[in-house]
Coordinates of C-alpha atoms in Angstrom, one line a residue:
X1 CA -71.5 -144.3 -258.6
X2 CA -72.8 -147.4 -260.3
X3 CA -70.2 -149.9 -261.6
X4 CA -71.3 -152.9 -263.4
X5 CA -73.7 -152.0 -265.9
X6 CA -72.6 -153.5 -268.9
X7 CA -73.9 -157.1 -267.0
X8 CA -77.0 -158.4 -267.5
X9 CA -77.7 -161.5 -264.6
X10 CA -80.8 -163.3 -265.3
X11 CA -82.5 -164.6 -262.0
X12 CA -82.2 -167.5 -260.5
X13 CA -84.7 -169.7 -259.0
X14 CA -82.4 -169.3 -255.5
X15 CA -82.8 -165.8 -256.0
X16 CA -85.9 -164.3 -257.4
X17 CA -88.4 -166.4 -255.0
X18 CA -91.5 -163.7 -253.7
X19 CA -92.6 -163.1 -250.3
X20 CA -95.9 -162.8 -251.2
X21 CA -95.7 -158.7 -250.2
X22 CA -98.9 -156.4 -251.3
X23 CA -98.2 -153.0 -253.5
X24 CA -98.7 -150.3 -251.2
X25 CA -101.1 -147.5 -251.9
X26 CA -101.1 -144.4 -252.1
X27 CA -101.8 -142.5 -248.3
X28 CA -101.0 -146.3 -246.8
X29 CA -98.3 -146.9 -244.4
X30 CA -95.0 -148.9 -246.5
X31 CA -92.8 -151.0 -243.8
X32 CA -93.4 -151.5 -240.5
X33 CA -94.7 -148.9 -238.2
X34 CA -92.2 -145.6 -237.5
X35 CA -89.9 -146.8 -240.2
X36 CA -89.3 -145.1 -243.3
X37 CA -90.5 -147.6 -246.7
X38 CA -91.1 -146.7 -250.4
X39 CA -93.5 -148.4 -253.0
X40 CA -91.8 -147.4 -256.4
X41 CA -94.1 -148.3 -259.3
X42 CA -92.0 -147.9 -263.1
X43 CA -94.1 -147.2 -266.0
X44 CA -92.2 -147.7 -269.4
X45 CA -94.0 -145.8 -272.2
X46 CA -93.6 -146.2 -275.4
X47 CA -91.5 -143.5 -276.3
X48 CA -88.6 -144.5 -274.5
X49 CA -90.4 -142.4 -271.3
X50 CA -89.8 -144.0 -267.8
X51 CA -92.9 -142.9 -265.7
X52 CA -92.0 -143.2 -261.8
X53 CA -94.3 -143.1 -258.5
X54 CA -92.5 -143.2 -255.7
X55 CA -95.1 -143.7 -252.3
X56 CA -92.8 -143.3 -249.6
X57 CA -94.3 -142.9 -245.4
X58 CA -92.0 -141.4 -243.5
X59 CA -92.7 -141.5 -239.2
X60 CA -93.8 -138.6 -236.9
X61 CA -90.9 -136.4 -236.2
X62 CA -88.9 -137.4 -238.9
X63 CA -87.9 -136.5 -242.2
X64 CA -86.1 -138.0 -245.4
X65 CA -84.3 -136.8 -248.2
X66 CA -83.1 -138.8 -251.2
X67 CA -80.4 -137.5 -253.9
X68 CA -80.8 -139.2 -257.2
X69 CA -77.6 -139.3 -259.2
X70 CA -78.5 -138.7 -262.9
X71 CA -75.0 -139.4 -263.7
X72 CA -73.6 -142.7 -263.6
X73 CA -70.2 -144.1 -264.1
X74 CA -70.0 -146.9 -266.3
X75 CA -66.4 -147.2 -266.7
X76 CA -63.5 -145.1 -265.6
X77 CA -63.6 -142.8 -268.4
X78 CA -67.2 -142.5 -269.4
X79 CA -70.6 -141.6 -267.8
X80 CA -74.2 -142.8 -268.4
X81 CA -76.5 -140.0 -268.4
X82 CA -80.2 -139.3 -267.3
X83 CA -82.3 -136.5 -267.4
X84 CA -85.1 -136.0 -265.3
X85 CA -88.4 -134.1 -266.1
X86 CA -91.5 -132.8 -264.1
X87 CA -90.5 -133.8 -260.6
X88 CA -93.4 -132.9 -258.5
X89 CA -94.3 -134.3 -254.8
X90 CA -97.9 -134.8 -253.7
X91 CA -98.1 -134.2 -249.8
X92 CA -95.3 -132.8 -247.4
X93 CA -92.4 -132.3 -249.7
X94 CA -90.6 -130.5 -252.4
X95 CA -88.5 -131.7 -255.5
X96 CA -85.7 -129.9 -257.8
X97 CA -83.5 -131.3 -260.5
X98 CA -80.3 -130.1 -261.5
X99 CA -78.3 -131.6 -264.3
X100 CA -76.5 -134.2 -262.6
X101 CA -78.8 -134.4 -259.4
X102 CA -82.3 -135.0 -258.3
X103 CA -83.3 -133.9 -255.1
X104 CA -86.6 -135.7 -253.0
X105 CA -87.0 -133.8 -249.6
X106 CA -89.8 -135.0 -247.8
X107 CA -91.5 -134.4 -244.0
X108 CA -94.0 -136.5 -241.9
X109 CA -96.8 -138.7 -243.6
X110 CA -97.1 -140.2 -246.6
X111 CA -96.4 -138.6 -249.7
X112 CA -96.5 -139.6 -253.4
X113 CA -93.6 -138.3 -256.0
X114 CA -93.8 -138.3 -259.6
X115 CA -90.8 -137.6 -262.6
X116 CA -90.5 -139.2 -266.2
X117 CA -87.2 -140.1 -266.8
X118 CA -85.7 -140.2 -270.0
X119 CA -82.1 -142.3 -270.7
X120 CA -83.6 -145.1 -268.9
X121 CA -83.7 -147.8 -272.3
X122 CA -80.1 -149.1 -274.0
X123 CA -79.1 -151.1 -276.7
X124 CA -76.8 -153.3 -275.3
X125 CA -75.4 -155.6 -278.3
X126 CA -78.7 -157.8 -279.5
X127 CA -80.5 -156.5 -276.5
X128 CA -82.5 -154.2 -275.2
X129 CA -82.8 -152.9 -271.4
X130 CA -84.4 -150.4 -269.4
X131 CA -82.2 -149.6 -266.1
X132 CA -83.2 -147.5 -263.6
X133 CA -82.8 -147.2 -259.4
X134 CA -86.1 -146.9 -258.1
X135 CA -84.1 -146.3 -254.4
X136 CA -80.5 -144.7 -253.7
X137 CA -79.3 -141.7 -252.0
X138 CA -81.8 -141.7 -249.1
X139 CA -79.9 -140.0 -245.9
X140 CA -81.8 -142.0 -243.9
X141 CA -82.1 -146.4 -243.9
X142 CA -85.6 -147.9 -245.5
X143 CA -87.3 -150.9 -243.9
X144 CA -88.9 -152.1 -246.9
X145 CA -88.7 -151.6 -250.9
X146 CA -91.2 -152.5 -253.3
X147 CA -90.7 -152.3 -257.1
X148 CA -93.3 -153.0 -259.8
X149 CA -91.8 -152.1 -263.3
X150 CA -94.6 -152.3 -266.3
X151 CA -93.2 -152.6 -269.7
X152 CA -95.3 -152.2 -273.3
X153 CA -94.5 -155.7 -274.2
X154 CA -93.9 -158.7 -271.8
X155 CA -90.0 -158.4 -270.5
X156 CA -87.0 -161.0 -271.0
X157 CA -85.3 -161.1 -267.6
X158 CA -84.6 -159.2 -264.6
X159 CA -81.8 -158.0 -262.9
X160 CA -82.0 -156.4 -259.1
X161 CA -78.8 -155.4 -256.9
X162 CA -78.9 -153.9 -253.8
X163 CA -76.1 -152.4 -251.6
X164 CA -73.7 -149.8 -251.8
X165 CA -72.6 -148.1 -255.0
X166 CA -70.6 -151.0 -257.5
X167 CA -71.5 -154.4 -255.4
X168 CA -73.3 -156.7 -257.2
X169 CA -75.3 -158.3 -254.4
X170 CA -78.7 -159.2 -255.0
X171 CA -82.0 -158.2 -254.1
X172 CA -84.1 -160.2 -251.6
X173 CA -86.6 -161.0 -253.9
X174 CA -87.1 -160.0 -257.9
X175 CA -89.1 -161.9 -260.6
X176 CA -90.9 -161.7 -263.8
X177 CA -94.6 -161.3 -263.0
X178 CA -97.6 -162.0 -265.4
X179 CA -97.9 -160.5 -268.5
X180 CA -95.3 -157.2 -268.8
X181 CA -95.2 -156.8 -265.1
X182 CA -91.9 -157.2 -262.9
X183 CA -91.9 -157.4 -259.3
X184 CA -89.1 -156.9 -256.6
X185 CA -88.6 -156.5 -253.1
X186 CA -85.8 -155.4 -251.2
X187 CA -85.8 -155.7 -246.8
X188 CA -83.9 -153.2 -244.8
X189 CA -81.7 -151.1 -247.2
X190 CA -79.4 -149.0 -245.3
X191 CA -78.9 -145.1 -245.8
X192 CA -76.6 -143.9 -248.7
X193 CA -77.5 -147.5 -250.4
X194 CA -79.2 -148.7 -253.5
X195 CA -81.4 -150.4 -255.5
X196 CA -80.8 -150.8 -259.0
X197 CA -83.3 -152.7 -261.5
X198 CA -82.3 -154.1 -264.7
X199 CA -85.1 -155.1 -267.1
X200 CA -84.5 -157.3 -270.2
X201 CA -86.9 -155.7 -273.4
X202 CA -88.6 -157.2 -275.9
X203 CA -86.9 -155.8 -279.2
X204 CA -88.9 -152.8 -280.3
X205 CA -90.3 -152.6 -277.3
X206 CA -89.4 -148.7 -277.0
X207 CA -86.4 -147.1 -279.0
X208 CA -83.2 -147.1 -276.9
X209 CA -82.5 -142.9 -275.1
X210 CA -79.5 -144.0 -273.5
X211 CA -76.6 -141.2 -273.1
X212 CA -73.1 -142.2 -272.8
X213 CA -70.5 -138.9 -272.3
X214 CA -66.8 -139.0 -272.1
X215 CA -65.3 -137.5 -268.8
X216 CA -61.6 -137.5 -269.9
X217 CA -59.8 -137.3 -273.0
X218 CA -60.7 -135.1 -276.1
X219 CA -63.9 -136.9 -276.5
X220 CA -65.2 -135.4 -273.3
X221 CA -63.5 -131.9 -273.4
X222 CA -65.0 -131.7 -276.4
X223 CA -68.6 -133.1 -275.8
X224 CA -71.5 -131.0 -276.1
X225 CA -72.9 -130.5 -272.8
X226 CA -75.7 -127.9 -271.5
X227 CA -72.7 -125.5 -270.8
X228 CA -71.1 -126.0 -274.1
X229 CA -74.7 -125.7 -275.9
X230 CA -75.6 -122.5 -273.5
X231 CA -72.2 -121.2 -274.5
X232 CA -73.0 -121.5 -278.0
X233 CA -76.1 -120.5 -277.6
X234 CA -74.6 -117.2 -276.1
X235 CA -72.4 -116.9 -279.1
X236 CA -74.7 -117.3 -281.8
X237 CA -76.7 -114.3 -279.7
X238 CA -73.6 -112.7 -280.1
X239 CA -72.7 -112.4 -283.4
X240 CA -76.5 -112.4 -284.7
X241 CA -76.4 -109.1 -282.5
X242 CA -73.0 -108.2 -284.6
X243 CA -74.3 -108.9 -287.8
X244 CA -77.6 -107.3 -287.0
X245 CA -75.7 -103.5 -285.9
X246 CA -73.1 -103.9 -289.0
X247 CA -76.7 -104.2 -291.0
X248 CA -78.1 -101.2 -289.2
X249 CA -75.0 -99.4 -289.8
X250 CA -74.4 -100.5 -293.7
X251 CA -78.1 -100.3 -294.1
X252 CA -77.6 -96.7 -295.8
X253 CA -74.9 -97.9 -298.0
X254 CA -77.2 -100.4 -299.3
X255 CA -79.8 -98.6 -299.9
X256 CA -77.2 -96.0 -301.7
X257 CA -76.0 -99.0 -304.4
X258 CA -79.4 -100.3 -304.3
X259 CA -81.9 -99.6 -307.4
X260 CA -81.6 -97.3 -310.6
X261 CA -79.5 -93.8 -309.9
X262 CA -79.3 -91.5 -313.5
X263 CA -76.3 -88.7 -313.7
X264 CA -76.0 -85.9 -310.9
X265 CA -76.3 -82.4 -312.6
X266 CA -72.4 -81.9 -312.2
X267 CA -72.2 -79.2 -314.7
X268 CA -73.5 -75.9 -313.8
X269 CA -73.4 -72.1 -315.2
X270 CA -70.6 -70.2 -313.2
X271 CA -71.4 -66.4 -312.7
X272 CA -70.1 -65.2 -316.1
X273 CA -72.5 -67.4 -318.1
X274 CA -70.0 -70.3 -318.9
X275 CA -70.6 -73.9 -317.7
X276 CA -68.4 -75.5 -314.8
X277 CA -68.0 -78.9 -313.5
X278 CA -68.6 -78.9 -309.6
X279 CA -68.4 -82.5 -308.0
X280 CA -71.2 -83.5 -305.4
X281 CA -70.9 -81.9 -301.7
X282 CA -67.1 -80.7 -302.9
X283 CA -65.7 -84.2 -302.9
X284 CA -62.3 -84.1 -304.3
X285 CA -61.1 -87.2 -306.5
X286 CA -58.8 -88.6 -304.0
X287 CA -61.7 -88.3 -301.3
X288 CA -63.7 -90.2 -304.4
X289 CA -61.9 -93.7 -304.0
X290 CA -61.6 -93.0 -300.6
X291 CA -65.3 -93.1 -299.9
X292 CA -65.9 -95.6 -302.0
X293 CA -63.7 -98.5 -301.0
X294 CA -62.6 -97.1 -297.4
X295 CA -58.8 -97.7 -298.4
X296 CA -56.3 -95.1 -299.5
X297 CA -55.0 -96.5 -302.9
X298 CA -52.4 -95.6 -305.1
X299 CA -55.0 -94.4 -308.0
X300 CA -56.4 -92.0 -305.4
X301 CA -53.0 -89.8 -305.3
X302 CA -52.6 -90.4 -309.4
X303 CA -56.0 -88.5 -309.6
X304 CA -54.9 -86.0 -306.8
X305 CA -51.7 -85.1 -308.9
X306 CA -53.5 -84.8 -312.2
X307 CA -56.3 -83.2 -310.5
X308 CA -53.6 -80.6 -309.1
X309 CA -52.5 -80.0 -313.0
X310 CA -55.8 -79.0 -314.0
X311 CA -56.0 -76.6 -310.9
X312 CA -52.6 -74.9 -312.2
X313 CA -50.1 -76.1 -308.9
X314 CA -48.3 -78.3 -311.5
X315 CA -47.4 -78.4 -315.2
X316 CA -47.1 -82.0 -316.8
X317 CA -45.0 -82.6 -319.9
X318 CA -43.9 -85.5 -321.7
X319 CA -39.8 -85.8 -322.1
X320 CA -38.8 -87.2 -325.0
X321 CA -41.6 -90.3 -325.0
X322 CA -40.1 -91.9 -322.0
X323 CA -40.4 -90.0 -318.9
X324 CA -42.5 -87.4 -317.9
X325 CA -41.8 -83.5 -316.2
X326 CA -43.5 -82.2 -313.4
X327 CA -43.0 -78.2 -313.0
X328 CA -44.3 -76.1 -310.0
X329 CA -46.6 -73.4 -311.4
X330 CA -48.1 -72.1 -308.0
X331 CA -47.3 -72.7 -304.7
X332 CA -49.7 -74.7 -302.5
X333 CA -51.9 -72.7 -300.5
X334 CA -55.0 -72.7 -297.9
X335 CA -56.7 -73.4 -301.3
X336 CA -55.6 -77.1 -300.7
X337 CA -56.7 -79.8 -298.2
X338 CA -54.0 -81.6 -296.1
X339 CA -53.5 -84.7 -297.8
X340 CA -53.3 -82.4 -301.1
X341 CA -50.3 -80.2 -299.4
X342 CA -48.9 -83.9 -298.6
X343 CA -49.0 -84.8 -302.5
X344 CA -48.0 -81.5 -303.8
X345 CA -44.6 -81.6 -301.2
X346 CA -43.8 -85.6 -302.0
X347 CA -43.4 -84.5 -305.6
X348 CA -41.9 -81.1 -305.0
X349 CA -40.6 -80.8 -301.7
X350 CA -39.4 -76.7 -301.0
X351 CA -36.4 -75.7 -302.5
X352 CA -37.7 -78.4 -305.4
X353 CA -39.1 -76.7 -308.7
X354 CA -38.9 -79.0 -311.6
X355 CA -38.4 -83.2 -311.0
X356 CA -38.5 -86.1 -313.4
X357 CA -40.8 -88.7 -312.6
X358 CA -38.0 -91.0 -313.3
X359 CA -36.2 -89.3 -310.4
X360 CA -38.8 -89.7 -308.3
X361 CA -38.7 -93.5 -308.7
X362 CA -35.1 -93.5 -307.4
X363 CA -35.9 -91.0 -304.2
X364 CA -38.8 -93.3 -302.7
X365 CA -41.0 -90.9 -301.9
X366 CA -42.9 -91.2 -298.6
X367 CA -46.7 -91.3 -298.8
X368 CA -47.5 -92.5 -295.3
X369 CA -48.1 -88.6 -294.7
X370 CA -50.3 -88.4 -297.4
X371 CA -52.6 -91.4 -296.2
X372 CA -52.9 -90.2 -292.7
X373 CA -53.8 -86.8 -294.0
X374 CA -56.6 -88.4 -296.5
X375 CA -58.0 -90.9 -293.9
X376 CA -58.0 -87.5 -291.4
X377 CA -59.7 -85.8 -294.0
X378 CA -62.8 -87.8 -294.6
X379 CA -63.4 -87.9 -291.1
X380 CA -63.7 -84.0 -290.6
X381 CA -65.7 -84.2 -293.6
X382 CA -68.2 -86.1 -291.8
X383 CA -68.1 -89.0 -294.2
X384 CA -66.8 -91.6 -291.7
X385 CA -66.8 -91.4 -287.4
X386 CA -63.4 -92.8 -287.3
X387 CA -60.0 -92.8 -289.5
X388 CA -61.5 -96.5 -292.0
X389 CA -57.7 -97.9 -291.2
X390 CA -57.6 -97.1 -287.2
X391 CA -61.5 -98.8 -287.1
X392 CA -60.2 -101.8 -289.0
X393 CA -56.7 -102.4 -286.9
X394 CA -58.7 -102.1 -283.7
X395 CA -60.9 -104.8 -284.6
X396 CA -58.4 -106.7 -286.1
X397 CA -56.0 -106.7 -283.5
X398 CA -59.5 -107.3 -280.9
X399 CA -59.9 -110.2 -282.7
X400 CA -56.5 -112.0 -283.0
X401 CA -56.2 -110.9 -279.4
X402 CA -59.8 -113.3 -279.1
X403 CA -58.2 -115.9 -281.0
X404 CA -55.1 -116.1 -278.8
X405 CA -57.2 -116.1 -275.6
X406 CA -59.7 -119.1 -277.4
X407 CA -56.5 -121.1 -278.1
X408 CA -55.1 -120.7 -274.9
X409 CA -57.8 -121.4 -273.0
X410 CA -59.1 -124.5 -275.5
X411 CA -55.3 -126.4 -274.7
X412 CA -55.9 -125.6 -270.8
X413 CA -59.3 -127.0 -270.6
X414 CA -58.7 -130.4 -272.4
X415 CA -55.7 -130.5 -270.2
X416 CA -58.1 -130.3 -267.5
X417 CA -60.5 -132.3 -269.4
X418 CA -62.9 -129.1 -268.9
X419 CA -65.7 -128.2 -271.3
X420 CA -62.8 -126.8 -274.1
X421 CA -66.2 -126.1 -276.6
X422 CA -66.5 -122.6 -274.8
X423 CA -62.2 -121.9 -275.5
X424 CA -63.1 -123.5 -278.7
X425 CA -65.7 -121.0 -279.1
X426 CA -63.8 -118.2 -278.0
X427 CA -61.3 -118.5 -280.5
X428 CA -63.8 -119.2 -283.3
X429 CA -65.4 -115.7 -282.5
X430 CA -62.1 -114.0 -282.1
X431 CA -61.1 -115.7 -286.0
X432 CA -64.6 -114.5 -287.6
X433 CA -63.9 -110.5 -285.6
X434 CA -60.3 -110.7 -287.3
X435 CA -61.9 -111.7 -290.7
X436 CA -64.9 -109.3 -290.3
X437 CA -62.5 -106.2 -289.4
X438 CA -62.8 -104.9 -293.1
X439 CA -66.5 -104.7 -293.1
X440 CA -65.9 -102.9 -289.8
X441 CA -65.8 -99.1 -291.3
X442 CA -69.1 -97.6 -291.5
X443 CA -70.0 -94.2 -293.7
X444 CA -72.1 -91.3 -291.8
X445 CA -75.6 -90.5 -293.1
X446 CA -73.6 -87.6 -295.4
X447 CA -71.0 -90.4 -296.7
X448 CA -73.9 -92.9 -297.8
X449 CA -75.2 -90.0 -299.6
X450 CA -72.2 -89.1 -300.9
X451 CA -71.8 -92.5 -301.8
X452 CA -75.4 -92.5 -304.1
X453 CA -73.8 -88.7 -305.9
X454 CA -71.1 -90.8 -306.6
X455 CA -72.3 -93.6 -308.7
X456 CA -74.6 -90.6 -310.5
X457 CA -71.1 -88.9 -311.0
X458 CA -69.6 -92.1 -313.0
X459 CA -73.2 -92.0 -314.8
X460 CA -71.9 -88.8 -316.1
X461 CA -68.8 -89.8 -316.8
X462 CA -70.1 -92.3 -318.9
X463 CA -73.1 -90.8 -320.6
X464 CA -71.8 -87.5 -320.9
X465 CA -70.4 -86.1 -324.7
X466 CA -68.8 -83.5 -326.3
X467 CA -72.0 -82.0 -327.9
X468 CA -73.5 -81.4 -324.2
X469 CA -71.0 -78.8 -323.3
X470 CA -70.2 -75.5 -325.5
X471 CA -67.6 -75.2 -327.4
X472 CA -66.2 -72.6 -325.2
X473 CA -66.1 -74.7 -322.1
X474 CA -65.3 -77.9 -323.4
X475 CA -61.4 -77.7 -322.3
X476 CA -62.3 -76.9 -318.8
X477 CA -64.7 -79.2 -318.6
X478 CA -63.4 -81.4 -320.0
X479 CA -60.0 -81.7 -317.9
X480 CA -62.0 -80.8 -314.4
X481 CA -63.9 -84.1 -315.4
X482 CA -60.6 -86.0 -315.8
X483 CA -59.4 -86.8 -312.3
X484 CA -62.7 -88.1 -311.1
X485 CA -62.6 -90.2 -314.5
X486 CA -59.4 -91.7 -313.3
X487 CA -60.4 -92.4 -309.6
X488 CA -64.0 -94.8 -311.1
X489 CA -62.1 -96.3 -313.5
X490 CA -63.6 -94.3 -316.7
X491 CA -60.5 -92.8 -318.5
X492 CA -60.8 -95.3 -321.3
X493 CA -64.3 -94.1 -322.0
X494 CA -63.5 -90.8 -321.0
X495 CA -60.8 -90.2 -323.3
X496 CA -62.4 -91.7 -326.3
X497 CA -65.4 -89.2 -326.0
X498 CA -63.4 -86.3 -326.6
X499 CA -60.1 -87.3 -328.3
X500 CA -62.6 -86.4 -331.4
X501 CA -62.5 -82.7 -330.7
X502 CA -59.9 -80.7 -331.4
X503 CA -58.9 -79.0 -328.6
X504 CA -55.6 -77.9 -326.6
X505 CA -54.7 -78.6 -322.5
X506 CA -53.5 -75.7 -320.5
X507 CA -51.7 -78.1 -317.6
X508 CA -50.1 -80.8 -319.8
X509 CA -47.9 -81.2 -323.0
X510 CA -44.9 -82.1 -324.8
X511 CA -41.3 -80.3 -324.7
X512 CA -41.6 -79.9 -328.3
X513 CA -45.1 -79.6 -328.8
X514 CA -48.4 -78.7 -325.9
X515 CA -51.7 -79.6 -326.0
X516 CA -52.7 -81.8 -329.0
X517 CA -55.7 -83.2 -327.2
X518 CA -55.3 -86.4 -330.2
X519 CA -51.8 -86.8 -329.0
X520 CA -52.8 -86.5 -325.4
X521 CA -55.5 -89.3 -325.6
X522 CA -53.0 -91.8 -326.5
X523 CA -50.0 -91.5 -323.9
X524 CA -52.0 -90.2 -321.1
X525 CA -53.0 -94.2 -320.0
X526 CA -49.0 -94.4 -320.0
X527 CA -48.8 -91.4 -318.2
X528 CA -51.1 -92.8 -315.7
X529 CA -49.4 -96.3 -315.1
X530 CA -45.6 -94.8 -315.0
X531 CA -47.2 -92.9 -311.8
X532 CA -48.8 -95.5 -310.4
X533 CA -46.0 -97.6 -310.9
X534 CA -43.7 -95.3 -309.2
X535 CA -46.0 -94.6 -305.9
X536 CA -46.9 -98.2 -305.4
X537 CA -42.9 -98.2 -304.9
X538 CA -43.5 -96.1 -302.3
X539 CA -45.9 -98.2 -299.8
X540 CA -47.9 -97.5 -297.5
X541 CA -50.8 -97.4 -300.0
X542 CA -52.7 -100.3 -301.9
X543 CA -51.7 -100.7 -305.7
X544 CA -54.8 -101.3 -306.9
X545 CA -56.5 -98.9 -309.8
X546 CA -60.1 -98.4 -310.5

């Protein structure tokens, strides 16, 4: 490695005198006779580009090979960095570059190598220089040297060591020629030796490429280098690929919230002549907010218990303005699904006929039953692959897992001063997994579907008055609507359509007095929110409503 290179020696006359040496051509012999010489001929361009041609004659029987180091120390803790591009070799040879080396290996005769380099030119306070070793790393010793460096505008000074790796000892001969030219000349330089040139600019002569990288410290463990950028590279890949699948996969849903959707025909003519309410593909209302959100919330067993009234399982009645009564009317049967057995026996357990809601507060019912039930039941119903909460916790925990691993491995490669971008990058990914775990959940074909009956169910639930059902029906319909009102958020509206209408409730009523539809219209919101109050005591469910 090169020490040194902040110094800029201008020649001296004792120096820099010239032997009086020819440029070799190309296909000519360079030294004397069975020795091993090189004519290297710089070109700067002026886009910063160092051109090189390197001539080199190598004897009968013999071969050379040269290993350019593109990285350069320039003090203990920092490298200067060059980067090499279209090595090619014209006669018996071959040329590779990696990103720290280039290789020359050459065979008998005379052969002519060409690479651009780039890195060569550096602002150095108030001056510019292009620095370059036209000779170093040859594995075998060079009679004779020759450098001719052309730059776009005529150079300053000139600077020429030769030796090993950090001496500063001069080169036989180096001096400013006519014009932009610069000549020097360097007699019997050993194997594993060097030659390196140091050429004073003309400001604005070409705009300064130099690279300077950190190789210890924070600075350098967190440098971008082509690892780091492949690495990056990699994980942008990665989660491009990521977002494009949870596209593919939400794509549906999309398309199901996407554009105009009118009412779904909900009401229908039952077999005696009188009209029904029947929900789209049998979707019950706690399946409803289920669906739609992916979580099991509070307002989705509120729904279920009212929903359970209207089916006759329960009686509601208000108790003296302040409490509320439920009463078992039937007992729960096949008729129900499995989270609907799980609500039915949290509010009236065997053995358990009549319960205040106010003493149900007090026992702290258990719903985690009833959410594992729900979440199982959407799944059989072919509305999700996987249990929505399993799907999310696996790719939450996959990505805190990530996260821990990134962290871990970030601290060990700056301890190693290694490239800590890719633990850096780890734990970056593992963060944006955790964070995209809730997006994680995707609906079947049939659930996106279900998704688009949906939003047409709350456009009946909104658009939908007393005058469109008979007379006759309107009770039925009327509470059989109610549930799936309460699970979208439409009891408001839904109430103040038919609190009009004088009509009775066959599942709900006061002690003193049942089914005043007028009555029920204004402490049936209460209702609602002394229930959700008490189950969101209960856990395991989110409190939200709507």
């Amino acid at each position: 490695m090169l020490k040194n290179w902040g110094a800029a020696v201008i020649c001296a006359a004792a120096l820099c005198t010239v032997t009086g040496t020819a440029t070799a051509q190309p296909g000519s012999q360079v030294g004397l006779p069975g020795t091993v010489g090189a004519d290297v001929r710089l070109k700067l361009e002026r886009d910063g580009k160092l051109s090189v041609t390197e001539v080199v004659t190598v004897p009968e029987g013999r071969t050379a090979k040269r290993v350019v180091p593109l990285r350069i120390a320039v003090s203990d803790t920092r490298d200067r960095v060059f980067e090499v591009e279209g090595a090619a070799v014209n006669g018996k040879g071959a040329a590779t570059t990696t990103a720290d080396d280039l290789t020359i290996a050459l065979e008998a005769g005379t052969s002519t190598v060409t690479y651009s380099v780039v890195g060569a030119v550096a602002q150095i306070g108030d001056s510019l220089e292009l620095r370059w070793q036209p000779a170093s790393g040859w594995d075998t010793a060079l009679d004779s040297v020759k450098v001719s460096v052309i730059t776009p505008d005529a150079p300053k000074s000139v600077n020429c060591l030769a030796g090993t790796p950090g001496t500063a000892k001069p080169c036989t001969t180096a001096e400013l020629g006519d014009g932009r030219g610069v000549r020097a000349t360097e007699i019997g330089l050993p194997a594993g030796e060097r030659i390196d040139v140091a050429v004073g600019l003309q400001d604005g002569a070409a705009p300064p490429n130099a690279r300077i990288e950190e190789t210890s410290g924070l600075a350098a463990a967190f440098a971008l280098t082509p690892l780091s950028a492949a690495v990056l590279g990699g994980l942008a890949l990665l989660l491009l690929g990521g977002v494009l699948l949870l596209w593919y996969l939400r794509g549906r849903d999309s398309r199901a919230l996407a554009g105009e959707v009118g009412p779904v025909n909900v009401l229908v003519s039952d077999p005696s002549g009188h009209m029904a309410f029947a929900s789209p593909d049998g979707v019950l209302p706690g399946q409803v907010g289920t669906v739609v959100d992916e979580h099991v919330d509070v307002v989705d067993v509120t729904a279920t218990i009212v929903d359970l009234a209207v089916r006759n399982y329960l009686w509601i009645e208000e108790v003296d303005g302040i409490d509320w009564r439920f009463v078992r009317r039937n007992p729960a049967d096949t008729s129900l699904s499995g989270y609907e057995r799980a609500v039915y026996a949290a509010i009236l357990p065997d053995g358990v006929d009549v319960v205040l809601l106010s003493e149900l507060r007090s026992r702290r019912i258990d719903l985690a039953k009833v959410r594992d039930e729900l979440y199982a039941d959407v799944v059989a119903k072919n509305w999700f692959v996987r249990r929505p909460d399993a799907e999310r916790s696996l790719w939450w925990w996959v990505g805190i897992a990530l996260t821990v691993l990134g962290v871990g491995v970030t601290v060990l490669l700056v301890l190693i001063t290694g490239p800590a971008l890719f633990g850096l990058v780890v734990a970056v990914a593992g963060i944006a997994l955790a964070l995209g775990a809730r997006s994680m959940p995707a609906r079947t074909k049939r659930g996106s579907v279900l998704l688009e009956h949906v939003r047409g169910l709350r456009g009946y639930l909104v658009s939908a008055t007393p005058n469109d059902i008979p007379e006759a029906d309107r009770e039925m319909v009327f509470s059989r609507s109610l549930p799936y009102a309460v699970v979208l958020g439409e009891t408001e509206r839904w109430l103040g359509a038919f609190a009009g209408t004088r009509s009775g409730l066959y599942w709900f009523g006061e002690a003193e007095q049942a089914g005043d539809l007028r009555r029920f219209a204004q402490r049936f919101p209460a209702f609602l929110g002394a229930v959700d109050g008490v189950l969101a005591q209960a856990g395991h469910l989110r409190s939200l409503r709507g």
